[in-house]
Each structure stands twice: as structure tokens, then as C-alpha cells.
Amino acid sequence: MSTRSGFVALAGRPNAGKSTLVNRVVGQKVAIVSDKPQTTRRAIRGVATAPDWQLVLVDLPGVQRPRDPLTERMQARMQRELEDSDVALFMLNGEQKIGPGDRFIAQAIRQVGLPAVTVLNKIDRLGKPRTAAALQAAAELDVQGELFPVSARTGEGVGDLVEHLVSLLPEGPFFYPPEERSDLAQSVQLAELIREQVLLRTREELPHAAEVEIDELEERDDGLLVIAARVWAETESQKAILIGAGGRMVRAIGTAARAEIEVLLGRRVHLDLSVRVRKGWRRDEALLDRLGID
Ligand SMILES: Nc1nc2c(ncn2[C@@H]2O[C@H](COP(=O)(O)OP(=O)(O)OP(=O)(O)O)[C@@H](O)[C@H]2O)c(=O)[nH]1
Ligand SMILES: [Mg+2]
């Protein structure tokens, strides 16, 4: 039997719903999701496999028009990932007007010249007329390929999109074993589930200032998996917020994260969370390497 297999890079502004779509297509939470922009920090590969095809979805951090060295790097990363992919998926947030960021990404996709699709997401929040107007505006961006209105949240339109993406894949063998869902190391995946709970529960600068690292994973004889993790903050005041009055915040984060981890692993887990300060961890190359952020 001949198979199709390849890489689809998802590019779009922060908050468009790229990670939500990856999880929907893969059928499992491989990338964390939040309403805070720039939730995704690492390029994550999510894998969906059928008997005769395999789609590898490359979930990229949201791209903004480059304004400084950081956004320049993010743009370079997007360009590299696009060049290494078979198909470009351009995602638009249907709830927002098309802006300079979208035009910037559209241009990058036109330039790379790959087969592409444009996905208008969040149609569950738009009525028919608004969807039609948004589709018209999306078409004016003039990205090659077809346009798909979807809701990554409800799954509406996602089946048609997947079918079309598969038709754009080259023929070839699978890149990952069929049971594999993501390329993330387990410790990174667990750390991400904890970070997701931090994002859901904090505001302002904290979502960007926090990072999570797994210190220890230990199988106990009674089958319990004991996880020790630390949440890094940049300042003492951020640490105080993360701990909360009487430790309430860190306990809530831990309880919710443990539930998510137990679903992922299908087993009982004990989670020990501590909060530490590490000034300027965002510039600490060794820590970033250890955290798998490149
Ligand atoms: N109503 C609605 N909300 C959605 C849909 N898809 C995603 N969202 C929400 O939009 C927000 C952002 O979703 P993410 O999947 O984290 O977006 P992203 O594009 O990966 O964002 P970054 O990682 O920051 O680039 C979350 O609150 C999602 O729940 C959708 O189809 N409908
Ligand atoms: Mg994301």
C-alpha cells in the first residue's frame, strides 16, 4: 500500500488557535492552550496517523511583525520551519481584523512557494454574514491554495481541512511510529501541562515570566509516579503571587496540573511543586537549553 506523509507548518498570529487545531487533529493534548498571547514557546510536532497517511503538524509560536531582535529571531524560525515543511498552513483569527502581522505572514508564505492553505478559525464565534466577510478579507491576502473556515474548538470544518491537507502530502513512508502523538520529551510535556495551569491562573506579566522545569520523576513500588517540579519566576513579587495567600495558588495549580497529567499518563501521580526565583531566566542559555527552547 502506498502511503502519504509529510510536515505541515502552522503559522499565524498569537492566539489564532494554532495549538488548539493541532490538539484537535491529533486527538490529544500535545500543545498547551491559553488565552494569553505567545503561549507556545517551542516548535512542537503533533502527529496524526491513519492507515495510509501521516500528518506531522508543526505548531509554531505565534508570529508578530519583527520589531526587535527577539521578534526577528521568531520570524527567522518561522521562515526556517516553512522551508523545511511540505505544506504551509496559514491561520487567521476570525474574531480579529486582519492586521500587519497577518500580511507579514502571508507574504512569507507566498515567498516560500509551498502548497498552502488558509484557515479562518473561530467561526463558532461568528454568524454567517461575519464569516462571509472574514472569508472575503482572507482571500484578499492572496495566499496560494484553498481557504477553509473552521472551529478548532468545536471541530466544525476540521474534517474537510484534514482531508485536503492529506491530498497535498507527498507520497512516502511515515516519519513517526503510528502510536506516537508528539515529539516532546515526556518531562517537557509534563512541565508544559503545569505551565498551562500557571497561564490560566495568572495575568499581566506573570504568564510571560514563568517557566516550569521537572526536577525528578520517580516510579514508586506501589505504582505511584512521583513528580517534583519547580516553577521559575523572575522576581520575588512574582513568586509571592504564584504561591498565593497561605499557598493557595500553588496548590490550585498543582491540583489541576496533576489531574491533567493523570489523564495523559493514565495513572496515579503525586506532584510536588515548588516556586523559585531566577532573575533573567529568559536570557539564561543553559537553562533554555535544558528546557528545550531553541
Ligand atoms: N471560540 C473559539 N476559541 C478558540 C478556537 N480555537 C482556539 N480558541 C481559543 O483561542 C485562544 C488561543 O488558542 P491557542 O490554541 O493557544 O492559540 P495559538 O495560536 O496557539 O497561540 P500562541 O501559542 O500564543 O501563538 C484559547 O483561549 C483558545 O481556547 C475556536 O475555534 N473557537
Ligand atoms: Mg500555541
PDB file of C-alpha atoms and ligand atoms in Angstrom, residues 13-20 22 31-34 36-42 44 59-62 195, ligand 2:
ATOM      1  CA  ARG A  13      -0.523  35.488  14.918  1.00  0.00           C
ATOM      2  CA  PRO A  14      -0.512  34.754  18.648  1.00  0.00           C
ATOM      3  CA  ASN A  15      -3.903  33.498  19.906  1.00  0.00           C
ATOM      4  CA  ALA A  16      -5.227  32.483  16.459  1.00  0.00           C
ATOM      5  CA  GLY A  17      -5.815  28.931  17.725  1.00  0.00           C
ATOM      6  CA  LYS A  18      -2.899  27.030  16.156  1.00  0.00           C
ATOM      7  CA  SER A  19      -2.275  24.829  19.186  1.00  0.00           C
ATOM      8  CA  THR A  20      -5.993  24.170  19.591  1.00  0.00           C
ATOM      9  CA  VAL A  22      -3.092  20.697  16.452  1.00  0.00           C
ATOM     10  CA  ALA A  31       0.312  21.546  22.873  1.00  0.00           C
ATOM     11  CA  ILE A  32      -0.967  23.697  25.699  1.00  0.00           C
ATOM     12  CA  VAL A  33      -3.570  26.367  25.031  1.00  0.00           C
ATOM     13  CA  SER A  34      -4.436  29.628  26.750  1.00  0.00           C
ATOM     14  CA  LYS A  36      -2.612  34.659  26.706  1.00  0.00           C
ATOM     15  CA  PRO A  37      -0.680  35.585  23.570  1.00  0.00           C
ATOM     16  CA  GLN A  38       2.552  33.694  22.974  1.00  0.00           C
ATOM     17  CA  THR A  39       1.526  30.616  24.879  1.00  0.00           C
ATOM     18  CA  THR A  40       3.605  28.370  22.624  1.00  0.00           C
ATOM     19  CA  ARG A  41       7.343  28.784  23.197  1.00  0.00           C
ATOM     20  CA  ARG A  42       8.712  25.730  21.432  1.00  0.00           C
ATOM     21  CA  ILE A  44       6.032  21.272  18.752  1.00  0.00           C
ATOM     22  CA  ASP A  59       2.865  24.109  15.874  1.00  0.00           C
ATOM     23  CA  LEU A  60       4.881  27.317  15.838  1.00  0.00           C
ATOM     24  CA  PRO A  61       4.986  30.164  18.339  1.00  0.00           C
ATOM     25  CA  GLY A  62       2.700  32.989  17.202  1.00  0.00           C
ATOM     26  CA  ARG A 195       2.761  25.835  32.811  1.00  0.00           C
TER      27      ARG A 195
HETATM   28 MG    MG B   2       0.127  27.991  20.584  1.00  0.00          MG
END
